[in-house]
Amino acid sequence: MSVPHRRHGFTLVELLVVIAIIGILVGLLLPAVQQARESARRSQCFNHLKQIGVAFHNYHSTHRRFPVGAAWKPWTSQGGLGWHVSILPYIEQENLADEFDMGLGAIDPPNLFLGAKHVSIYDCPSSVGGVDPFAPANTSWVVANYAGVTGAGRSGDLIPMVAGDTICGDYFKDGLLPPAKANAMKNVLDGSSHSLAVGERTYQLRAWLKGGVNEPTMWRCLFSTKNLSLGINSNPAVYDFDATPRGVLFNDLFFGSEHPGGANFLFIDGSIHFVVDNIEFSV
């Protein structure tokens, strides 16, 4: 006579307990995974700035000066080209550099369609990046996450805004990368290890090839370099460029990042430091 075989299995209660335990474990692990991913993105961002720093110093070794922060051109040329274009030969982008005509504006052929080319070290993996919303029709100019520092405007070292300008504002000239001026290492008076060269930005980004627009009776807008006039990761709801009236003028658009607590900056000596956003602004 055969003995009936009794099947063993999970009860509904047991299944629910297992699912609950798995859910708790996933909940505990997910922040750690996200933190690890952000740490990797932040390291890659750090690396990009490091490469930019090496390029700046190689440029200086060749030309005995650093690149101009931004070349001026009128709005009809979408502005001049910026330092991002000048250092292309020093970031293994010689072929792309050869396609540019540095004497022309961003919108002028052959430069017009080159802004759509993606240069990976000009973006931070933590940022959404994207396309310049003000790019000319039929182009897709890629934005840059890194901007040069024009300075802090100490001792009134600035060019005042054009009368009636409600868009661009002043621009400073006491930093490494003001427009239309090429500084050499000898011009760095505060020490290269204490002076900022390039920093991260995430708000109101523009195309990497654009330098500056100069309309002498209207405005002077800088794309590739910015004033250091507001704190890192300032609140865009307070300093809203699209507000009426504007909460911040274009040249003062603040530095910041998607990394919690601050942003990476390249210093003139080539070192990279994470500057916390609660640092005293005067420092």
PDB file of C-alpha atoms in Angstrom:
ATOM      1  CA  MET A   1       0.000   0.000   0.000  1.00  0.00           C
ATOM      2  CA  SER A   2       1.463   3.400  -1.035  1.00  0.00           C
ATOM      3  CA  VAL A   3       1.852   6.173   1.476  1.00  0.00           C
ATOM      4  CA  PRO A   4       0.414   9.521   0.283  1.00  0.00           C
ATOM      5  CA  HIS A   5       3.213  12.069  -0.431  1.00  0.00           C
ATOM      6  CA  ARG A   6       2.595  15.332   1.308  1.00  0.00           C
ATOM      7  CA  ARG A   7       3.698  18.405  -0.671  1.00  0.00           C
ATOM      8  CA  HIS A   8       5.616  21.089   1.199  1.00  0.00           C
ATOM      9  CA  GLY A   9       5.397  24.770   0.163  1.00  0.00           C
ATOM     10  CA  PHE A  10       5.284  28.322   1.435  1.00  0.00           C
ATOM     11  CA  THR A  11       2.130  29.599   2.996  1.00  0.00           C
ATOM     12  CA  LEU A  12       0.785  32.975   1.980  1.00  0.00           C
ATOM     13  CA  VAL A  13       1.955  34.460   5.278  1.00  0.00           C
ATOM     14  CA  GLU A  14       5.479  33.147   4.735  1.00  0.00           C
ATOM     15  CA  LEU A  15       5.577  34.584   1.207  1.00  0.00           C
ATOM     16  CA  LEU A  16       4.446  37.980   2.478  1.00  0.00           C
ATOM     17  CA  VAL A  17       7.146  37.922   5.176  1.00  0.00           C
ATOM     18  CA  VAL A  18       9.838  37.085   2.594  1.00  0.00           C
ATOM     19  CA  ILE A  19       8.636  39.856   0.271  1.00  0.00           C
ATOM     20  CA  ALA A  20       8.628  42.307   3.168  1.00  0.00           C
ATOM     21  CA  ILE A  21      12.202  41.344   4.125  1.00  0.00           C
ATOM     22  CA  ILE A  22      13.363  41.729   0.506  1.00  0.00           C
ATOM     23  CA  GLY A  23      11.676  45.138   0.341  1.00  0.00           C
ATOM     24  CA  ILE A  24      13.451  46.270   3.519  1.00  0.00           C
ATOM     25  CA  LEU A  25      16.814  45.062   2.196  1.00  0.00           C
ATOM     26  CA  VAL A  26      16.301  46.865  -1.116  1.00  0.00           C
ATOM     27  CA  GLY A  27      15.322  50.010   0.781  1.00  0.00           C
ATOM     28  CA  LEU A  28      18.514  49.778   2.812  1.00  0.00           C
ATOM     29  CA  LEU A  29      20.749  49.042  -0.164  1.00  0.00           C
ATOM     30  CA  LEU A  30      19.334  51.582  -2.647  1.00  0.00           C
ATOM     31  CA  PRO A  31      20.775  54.708  -0.941  1.00  0.00           C
ATOM     32  CA  ALA A  32      24.169  52.989  -0.768  1.00  0.00           C
ATOM     33  CA  VAL A  33      24.006  52.130  -4.482  1.00  0.00           C
ATOM     34  CA  GLN A  34      22.961  55.690  -5.358  1.00  0.00           C
ATOM     35  CA  GLN A  35      25.737  57.073  -3.190  1.00  0.00           C
ATOM     36  CA  ALA A  36      28.280  54.829  -4.918  1.00  0.00           C
ATOM     37  CA  ARG A  37      27.046  55.960  -8.330  1.00  0.00           C
ATOM     38  CA  GLU A  38      27.247  59.631  -7.335  1.00  0.00           C
ATOM     39  CA  SER A  39      30.736  59.062  -5.959  1.00  0.00           C
ATOM     40  CA  ALA A  40      31.765  57.606  -9.326  1.00  0.00           C
ATOM     41  CA  ARG A  41      30.170  60.524 -11.203  1.00  0.00           C
ATOM     42  CA  ARG A  42      31.872  63.027  -8.908  1.00  0.00           C
ATOM     43  CA  SER A  43      35.241  61.335  -9.499  1.00  0.00           C
ATOM     44  CA  GLN A  44      34.683  61.518 -13.252  1.00  0.00           C
ATOM     45  CA  CYS A  45      33.780  65.202 -12.939  1.00  0.00           C
ATOM     46  CA  PHE A  46      36.974  65.706 -10.930  1.00  0.00           C
ATOM     47  CA  ASN A  47      38.897  63.965 -13.710  1.00  0.00           C
ATOM     48  CA  HIS A  48      37.436  66.223 -16.385  1.00  0.00           C
ATOM     49  CA  LEU A  49      38.560  69.311 -14.496  1.00  0.00           C
ATOM     50  CA  LYS A  50      41.982  67.734 -14.021  1.00  0.00           C
ATOM     51  CA  GLN A  51      42.299  67.290 -17.795  1.00  0.00           C
ATOM     52  CA  ILE A  52      41.221  70.896 -18.329  1.00  0.00           C
ATOM     53  CA  GLY A  53      43.867  72.007 -15.829  1.00  0.00           C
ATOM     54  CA  VAL A  54      46.600  70.073 -17.659  1.00  0.00           C
ATOM     55  CA  ALA A  55      45.396  71.600 -20.942  1.00  0.00           C
ATOM     56  CA  PHE A  56      45.580  75.115 -19.468  1.00  0.00           C
ATOM     57  CA  HIS A  57      49.161  74.585 -18.345  1.00  0.00           C
ATOM     58  CA  ASN A  58      50.192  73.046 -21.664  1.00  0.00           C
ATOM     59  CA  TYR A  59      48.589  76.010 -23.435  1.00  0.00           C
ATOM     60  CA  HIS A  60      50.560  78.360 -21.153  1.00  0.00           C
ATOM     61  CA  SER A  61      53.805  76.474 -21.858  1.00  0.00           C
ATOM     62  CA  THR A  62      53.237  76.912 -25.592  1.00  0.00           C
ATOM     63  CA  HIS A  63      51.941  80.501 -25.680  1.00  0.00           C
ATOM     64  CA  ARG A  64      53.440  81.936 -22.455  1.00  0.00           C
ATOM     65  CA  ARG A  65      49.939  82.888 -21.394  1.00  0.00           C
ATOM     66  CA  PHE A  66      46.582  81.322 -20.616  1.00  0.00           C
ATOM     67  CA  PRO A  67      43.764  81.452 -23.190  1.00  0.00           C
ATOM     68  CA  VAL A  68      41.428  84.407 -23.405  1.00  0.00           C
ATOM     69  CA  GLY A  69      38.317  83.733 -21.350  1.00  0.00           C
ATOM     70  CA  ALA A  70      36.006  84.858 -24.153  1.00  0.00           C
ATOM     71  CA  ALA A  71      36.433  86.542 -27.509  1.00  0.00           C
ATOM     72  CA  TRP A  72      33.997  89.360 -28.193  1.00  0.00           C
ATOM     73  CA  LYS A  73      31.726  89.328 -31.235  1.00  0.00           C
ATOM     74  CA  PRO A  74      28.336  90.955 -31.857  1.00  0.00           C
ATOM     75  CA  TRP A  75      25.063  89.106 -31.380  1.00  0.00           C
ATOM     76  CA  THR A  76      24.712  88.696 -35.149  1.00  0.00           C
ATOM     77  CA  SER A  77      27.620  86.236 -34.862  1.00  0.00           C
ATOM     78  CA  GLN A  78      26.144  84.616 -31.722  1.00  0.00           C
ATOM     79  CA  GLY A  79      29.214  86.002 -29.965  1.00  0.00           C
ATOM     80  CA  GLY A  80      32.865  85.072 -30.216  1.00  0.00           C
ATOM     81  CA  LEU A  81      34.468  81.764 -29.296  1.00  0.00           C
ATOM     82  CA  GLY A  82      35.553  80.897 -25.753  1.00  0.00           C
ATOM     83  CA  TRP A  83      38.432  79.205 -23.933  1.00  0.00           C
ATOM     84  CA  HIS A  84      36.815  75.794 -24.468  1.00  0.00           C
ATOM     85  CA  VAL A  85      37.709  76.102 -28.164  1.00  0.00           C
ATOM     86  CA  SER A  86      41.208  77.465 -27.504  1.00  0.00           C
ATOM     87  CA  ILE A  87      42.315  74.431 -25.474  1.00  0.00           C
ATOM     88  CA  LEU A  88      40.950  71.770 -27.856  1.00  0.00           C
ATOM     89  CA  PRO A  89      44.431  70.856 -29.184  1.00  0.00           C
ATOM     90  CA  TYR A  90      45.527  70.166 -25.597  1.00  0.00           C
ATOM     91  CA  ILE A  91      42.701  67.724 -24.789  1.00  0.00           C
ATOM     92  CA  GLU A  92      43.379  65.441 -27.757  1.00  0.00           C
ATOM     93  CA  GLN A  93      40.881  67.244 -29.985  1.00  0.00           C
ATOM     94  CA  GLU A  94      43.328  68.573 -32.569  1.00  0.00           C
ATOM     95  CA  ASN A  95      41.151  67.576 -35.531  1.00  0.00           C
ATOM     96  CA  LEU A  96      38.148  69.426 -34.119  1.00  0.00           C
ATOM     97  CA  ALA A  97      40.317  72.462 -33.316  1.00  0.00           C
ATOM     98  CA  ASP A  98      41.520  72.569 -36.930  1.00  0.00           C
ATOM     99  CA  GLU A  99      37.921  72.942 -38.133  1.00  0.00           C
ATOM    100  CA  PHE A 100      37.396  76.208 -36.240  1.00  0.00           C
ATOM    101  CA  ASP A 101      38.162  79.688 -37.521  1.00  0.00           C
ATOM    102  CA  MET A 102      39.141  81.524 -34.339  1.00  0.00           C
ATOM    103  CA  GLY A 103      38.759  84.900 -36.007  1.00  0.00           C
ATOM    104  CA  LEU A 104      35.040  84.421 -36.662  1.00  0.00           C
ATOM    105  CA  GLY A 105      31.975  84.205 -34.465  1.00  0.00           C
ATOM    106  CA  ALA A 106      30.113  81.148 -33.236  1.00  0.00           C
ATOM    107  CA  ILE A 107      27.436  81.326 -35.914  1.00  0.00           C
ATOM    108  CA  ASP A 108      29.792  82.003 -38.813  1.00  0.00           C
ATOM    109  CA  PRO A 109      30.812  79.134 -41.113  1.00  0.00           C
ATOM    110  CA  PRO A 110      32.753  76.936 -40.558  1.00  0.00           C
ATOM    111  CA  ASN A 111      32.049  77.270 -36.829  1.00  0.00           C
ATOM    112  CA  LEU A 112      28.259  77.080 -37.011  1.00  0.00           C
ATOM    113  CA  PHE A 113      27.774  73.307 -36.877  1.00  0.00           C
ATOM    114  CA  LEU A 114      30.793  72.442 -34.737  1.00  0.00           C
ATOM    115  CA  GLY A 115      29.000  73.288 -31.485  1.00  0.00           C
ATOM    116  CA  ALA A 116      26.853  70.178 -31.956  1.00  0.00           C
ATOM    117  CA  LYS A 117      29.919  67.980 -31.472  1.00  0.00           C
ATOM    118  CA  HIS A 118      30.092  66.459 -28.016  1.00  0.00           C
ATOM    119  CA  VAL A 119      33.350  67.023 -26.137  1.00  0.00           C
ATOM    120  CA  SER A 120      32.903  64.749 -23.150  1.00  0.00           C
ATOM    121  CA  ILE A 121      35.249  66.497 -20.727  1.00  0.00           C
ATOM    122  CA  TYR A 122      33.126  69.656 -20.902  1.00  0.00           C
ATOM    123  CA  ASP A 123      30.202  68.007 -19.133  1.00  0.00           C
ATOM    124  CA  CYS A 124      29.768  66.578 -15.650  1.00  0.00           C
ATOM    125  CA  PRO A 125      28.040  63.166 -15.488  1.00  0.00           C
ATOM    126  CA  SER A 126      25.968  64.311 -12.502  1.00  0.00           C
ATOM    127  CA  SER A 127      24.387  67.101 -14.538  1.00  0.00           C
ATOM    128  CA  VAL A 128      21.604  66.683 -17.077  1.00  0.00           C
ATOM    129  CA  GLY A 129      23.568  68.656 -19.687  1.00  0.00           C
ATOM    130  CA  GLY A 130      21.579  69.018 -22.888  1.00  0.00           C
ATOM    131  CA  VAL A 131      21.304  71.435 -25.797  1.00  0.00           C
ATOM    132  CA  ASP A 132      21.583  75.225 -25.739  1.00  0.00           C
ATOM    133  CA  PRO A 133      17.981  76.500 -25.902  1.00  0.00           C
ATOM    134  CA  PHE A 134      19.194  79.587 -27.789  1.00  0.00           C
ATOM    135  CA  ALA A 135      21.176  77.760 -30.457  1.00  0.00           C
ATOM    136  CA  PRO A 136      20.496  78.884 -34.036  1.00  0.00           C
ATOM    137  CA  ALA A 137      17.844  77.085 -36.058  1.00  0.00           C
ATOM    138  CA  ASN A 138      18.839  73.664 -37.423  1.00  0.00           C
ATOM    139  CA  THR A 139      21.687  73.305 -34.930  1.00  0.00           C
ATOM    140  CA  SER A 140      21.986  71.385 -31.669  1.00  0.00           C
ATOM    141  CA  TRP A 141      24.743  73.080 -29.751  1.00  0.00           C
ATOM    142  CA  VAL A 142      25.851  71.051 -26.719  1.00  0.00           C
ATOM    143  CA  VAL A 143      26.126  72.940 -23.431  1.00  0.00           C
ATOM    144  CA  ALA A 144      29.165  73.027 -21.121  1.00  0.00           C
ATOM    145  CA  ASN A 145      29.093  72.409 -17.366  1.00  0.00           C
ATOM    146  CA  TYR A 146      32.326  74.274 -16.709  1.00  0.00           C
ATOM    147  CA  ALA A 147      32.830  78.035 -16.817  1.00  0.00           C
ATOM    148  CA  GLY A 148      35.915  80.141 -16.310  1.00  0.00           C
ATOM    149  CA  VAL A 149      36.179  82.674 -13.486  1.00  0.00           C
ATOM    150  CA  THR A 150      36.408  86.327 -14.572  1.00  0.00           C
ATOM    151  CA  GLY A 151      37.165  87.391 -11.005  1.00  0.00           C
ATOM    152  CA  ALA A 152      35.408  88.752  -7.937  1.00  0.00           C
ATOM    153  CA  GLY A 153      35.462  92.444  -8.828  1.00  0.00           C
ATOM    154  CA  ARG A 154      37.630  93.359  -5.874  1.00  0.00           C
ATOM    155  CA  SER A 155      38.550  97.031  -5.472  1.00  0.00           C
ATOM    156  CA  GLY A 156      36.119  97.909  -8.224  1.00  0.00           C
ATOM    157  CA  ASP A 157      38.114  95.965 -10.820  1.00  0.00           C
ATOM    158  CA  LEU A 158      35.210  95.616 -13.224  1.00  0.00           C
ATOM    159  CA  ILE A 159      33.721  96.980 -16.415  1.00  0.00           C
ATOM    160  CA  PRO A 160      30.369  98.580 -15.552  1.00  0.00           C
ATOM    161  CA  MET A 161      27.187  97.550 -17.270  1.00  0.00           C
ATOM    162  CA  VAL A 162      25.919  99.472 -20.278  1.00  0.00           C
ATOM    163  CA  ALA A 163      23.260 102.034 -19.353  1.00  0.00           C
ATOM    164  CA  GLY A 164      19.790 100.500 -19.562  1.00  0.00           C
ATOM    165  CA  ASP A 165      21.102  96.925 -19.714  1.00  0.00           C
ATOM    166  CA  THR A 166      18.653  94.534 -18.012  1.00  0.00           C
ATOM    167  CA  ILE A 167      20.237  91.283 -19.210  1.00  0.00           C
ATOM    168  CA  CYS A 168      24.022  91.012 -18.814  1.00  0.00           C
ATOM    169  CA  GLY A 169      25.336  93.392 -16.145  1.00  0.00           C
ATOM    170  CA  ASP A 170      28.931  94.213 -15.179  1.00  0.00           C
ATOM    171  CA  TYR A 171      31.835  91.913 -15.798  1.00  0.00           C
ATOM    172  CA  PHE A 172      34.867  91.517 -13.575  1.00  0.00           C
ATOM    173  CA  LYS A 173      38.467  91.459 -14.787  1.00  0.00           C
ATOM    174  CA  ASP A 174      40.566  90.579 -11.728  1.00  0.00           C
ATOM    175  CA  GLY A 175      40.457  86.791 -12.267  1.00  0.00           C
ATOM    176  CA  LEU A 176      42.210  84.428 -14.647  1.00  0.00           C
ATOM    177  CA  LEU A 177      39.668  84.385 -17.484  1.00  0.00           C
ATOM    178  CA  PRO A 178      38.074  87.754 -18.195  1.00  0.00           C
ATOM    179  CA  PRO A 179      37.017  88.442 -21.791  1.00  0.00           C
ATOM    180  CA  ALA A 180      39.432  89.782 -24.401  1.00  0.00           C
ATOM    181  CA  LYS A 181      42.438  89.448 -22.097  1.00  0.00           C
ATOM    182  CA  ALA A 182      45.096  86.736 -21.928  1.00  0.00           C
ATOM    183  CA  ASN A 183      46.721  86.482 -18.502  1.00  0.00           C
ATOM    184  CA  ALA A 184      50.104  84.924 -17.831  1.00  0.00           C
ATOM    185  CA  MET A 185      51.154  83.179 -14.632  1.00  0.00           C
ATOM    186  CA  LYS A 186      52.980  86.358 -13.581  1.00  0.00           C
ATOM    187  CA  ASN A 187      49.584  88.119 -13.431  1.00  0.00           C
ATOM    188  CA  VAL A 188      48.389  85.763 -10.674  1.00  0.00           C
ATOM    189  CA  LEU A 189      49.051  87.901  -7.622  1.00  0.00           C
ATOM    190  CA  ASP A 190      47.297  85.866  -4.915  1.00  0.00           C
ATOM    191  CA  GLY A 191      49.145  82.605  -5.532  1.00  0.00           C
ATOM    192  CA  SER A 192      48.141  79.968  -8.055  1.00  0.00           C
ATOM    193  CA  SER A 193      47.147  77.491  -5.324  1.00  0.00           C
ATOM    194  CA  HIS A 194      44.663  79.996  -3.875  1.00  0.00           C
ATOM    195  CA  SER A 195      43.099  81.316  -7.083  1.00  0.00           C
ATOM    196  CA  LEU A 196      40.158  79.837  -8.968  1.00  0.00           C
ATOM    197  CA  ALA A 197      40.327  79.163 -12.700  1.00  0.00           C
ATOM    198  CA  VAL A 198      37.262  77.085 -13.677  1.00  0.00           C
ATOM    199  CA  GLY A 199      34.216  75.859 -11.796  1.00  0.00           C
ATOM    200  CA  GLU A 200      31.079  73.784 -12.251  1.00  0.00           C
ATOM    201  CA  ARG A 201      27.745  75.262 -13.297  1.00  0.00           C
ATOM    202  CA  THR A 202      24.304  73.693 -13.739  1.00  0.00           C
ATOM    203  CA  TYR A 203      21.854  76.611 -14.065  1.00  0.00           C
ATOM    204  CA  GLN A 204      21.177  78.441 -17.358  1.00  0.00           C
ATOM    205  CA  LEU A 205      23.882  76.615 -19.309  1.00  0.00           C
ATOM    206  CA  ARG A 206      24.981  77.649 -22.784  1.00  0.00           C
ATOM    207  CA  ALA A 207      26.916  76.046 -25.659  1.00  0.00           C
ATOM    208  CA  TRP A 208      30.555  75.175 -25.093  1.00  0.00           C
ATOM    209  CA  LEU A 209      31.811  77.001 -28.191  1.00  0.00           C
ATOM    210  CA  LYS A 210      30.308  80.384 -27.214  1.00  0.00           C
ATOM    211  CA  GLY A 211      32.512  83.058 -25.663  1.00  0.00           C
ATOM    212  CA  GLY A 212      31.003  86.527 -25.369  1.00  0.00           C
ATOM    213  CA  VAL A 213      28.583  88.936 -27.047  1.00  0.00           C
ATOM    214  CA  ASN A 214      29.584  92.585 -27.153  1.00  0.00           C
ATOM    215  CA  GLU A 215      27.017  95.144 -28.211  1.00  0.00           C
ATOM    216  CA  PRO A 216      28.718  98.329 -26.900  1.00  0.00           C
ATOM    217  CA  THR A 217      25.529 100.390 -26.607  1.00  0.00           C
ATOM    218  CA  MET A 218      23.303  97.553 -25.358  1.00  0.00           C
ATOM    219  CA  TRP A 219      24.988  94.755 -23.370  1.00  0.00           C
ATOM    220  CA  ARG A 220      28.055  92.575 -22.880  1.00  0.00           C
ATOM    221  CA  CYS A 221      27.107  88.952 -22.133  1.00  0.00           C
ATOM    222  CA  LEU A 222      29.600  86.249 -21.158  1.00  0.00           C
ATOM    223  CA  PHE A 223      28.932  82.566 -21.853  1.00  0.00           C
ATOM    224  CA  SER A 224      32.228  80.729 -21.287  1.00  0.00           C
ATOM    225  CA  THR A 225      33.236  82.599 -18.139  1.00  0.00           C
ATOM    226  CA  LYS A 226      31.341  84.122 -15.204  1.00  0.00           C
ATOM    227  CA  ASN A 227      31.704  86.593 -12.369  1.00  0.00           C
ATOM    228  CA  LEU A 228      32.188  85.167  -8.905  1.00  0.00           C
ATOM    229  CA  SER A 229      29.543  87.341  -7.299  1.00  0.00           C
ATOM    230  CA  LEU A 230      27.057  84.896  -5.720  1.00  0.00           C
ATOM    231  CA  GLY A 231      27.477  81.920  -3.411  1.00  0.00           C
ATOM    232  CA  ILE A 232      27.948  78.393  -4.742  1.00  0.00           C
ATOM    233  CA  ASN A 233      24.637  76.617  -5.392  1.00  0.00           C
ATOM    234  CA  SER A 234      22.622  79.784  -4.902  1.00  0.00           C
ATOM    235  CA  ASN A 235      18.876  79.236  -4.987  1.00  0.00           C
ATOM    236  CA  PRO A 236      17.600  79.674  -8.577  1.00  0.00           C
ATOM    237  CA  ALA A 237      14.142  80.406  -7.222  1.00  0.00           C
ATOM    238  CA  VAL A 238      15.630  83.505  -5.581  1.00  0.00           C
ATOM    239  CA  TYR A 239      18.242  84.359  -8.212  1.00  0.00           C
ATOM    240  CA  ASP A 240      15.958  83.620 -11.137  1.00  0.00           C
ATOM    241  CA  PHE A 241      17.286  84.752 -14.508  1.00  0.00           C
ATOM    242  CA  ASP A 242      13.873  84.306 -16.133  1.00  0.00           C
ATOM    243  CA  ALA A 243      11.966  86.342 -13.537  1.00  0.00           C
ATOM    244  CA  THR A 244      10.476  89.766 -14.240  1.00  0.00           C
ATOM    245  CA  PRO A 245      12.426  91.732 -13.193  1.00  0.00           C
ATOM    246  CA  ARG A 246      15.403  89.378 -13.322  1.00  0.00           C
ATOM    247  CA  GLY A 247      16.609  87.978 -10.023  1.00  0.00           C
ATOM    248  CA  VAL A 248      20.176  87.824 -11.381  1.00  0.00           C
ATOM    249  CA  LEU A 249      21.924  89.245 -14.425  1.00  0.00           C
ATOM    250  CA  PHE A 250      23.557  86.913 -16.910  1.00  0.00           C
ATOM    251  CA  ASN A 251      27.217  87.568 -16.093  1.00  0.00           C
ATOM    252  CA  ASP A 252      26.531  86.848 -12.406  1.00  0.00           C
ATOM    253  CA  LEU A 253      24.916  83.435 -12.939  1.00  0.00           C
ATOM    254  CA  PHE A 254      26.290  81.401 -10.082  1.00  0.00           C
ATOM    255  CA  PHE A 255      28.590  78.401  -9.917  1.00  0.00           C
ATOM    256  CA  GLY A 256      27.163  75.152  -8.568  1.00  0.00           C
ATOM    257  CA  SER A 257      26.730  71.438  -9.126  1.00  0.00           C
ATOM    258  CA  GLU A 258      24.474  68.437  -8.663  1.00  0.00           C
ATOM    259  CA  HIS A 259      26.921  67.047  -6.097  1.00  0.00           C
ATOM    260  CA  PRO A 260      25.505  67.457  -2.595  1.00  0.00           C
ATOM    261  CA  GLY A 261      27.070  70.247  -0.570  1.00  0.00           C
ATOM    262  CA  GLY A 262      29.226  72.154  -3.025  1.00  0.00           C
ATOM    263  CA  ALA A 263      31.018  72.109  -6.370  1.00  0.00           C
ATOM    264  CA  ASN A 264      34.367  71.147  -7.864  1.00  0.00           C
ATOM    265  CA  PHE A 265      36.740  73.946  -8.848  1.00  0.00           C
ATOM    266  CA  LEU A 266      39.989  73.925 -10.796  1.00  0.00           C
ATOM    267  CA  PHE A 267      42.608  76.182  -9.219  1.00  0.00           C
ATOM    268  CA  ILE A 268      45.252  77.919 -11.306  1.00  0.00           C
ATOM    269  CA  ASP A 269      48.014  75.603 -10.075  1.00  0.00           C
ATOM    270  CA  GLY A 270      46.114  72.664 -11.627  1.00  0.00           C
ATOM    271  CA  SER A 271      44.747  71.267  -8.356  1.00  0.00           C
ATOM    272  CA  ILE A 272      41.052  70.404  -7.952  1.00  0.00           C
ATOM    273  CA  HIS A 273      39.137  71.133  -4.763  1.00  0.00           C
ATOM    274  CA  PHE A 274      35.547  70.529  -3.734  1.00  0.00           C
ATOM    275  CA  VAL A 275      34.411  73.893  -2.389  1.00  0.00           C
ATOM    276  CA  VAL A 276      31.494  73.584   0.037  1.00  0.00           C
ATOM    277  CA  ASP A 277      28.515  75.795  -0.585  1.00  0.00           C
ATOM    278  CA  ASN A 278      28.354  77.093   2.999  1.00  0.00           C
ATOM    279  CA  ILE A 279      31.867  78.552   2.827  1.00  0.00           C
ATOM    280  CA  GLU A 280      32.153  82.221   3.764  1.00  0.00           C
ATOM    281  CA  PHE A 281      31.770  84.052   0.464  1.00  0.00           C
ATOM    282  CA  SER A 282      34.616  86.468   1.189  1.00  0.00           C
ATOM    283  CA  VAL A 283      36.966  83.485   1.493  1.00  0.00           C
TER     284      VAL A 283
END
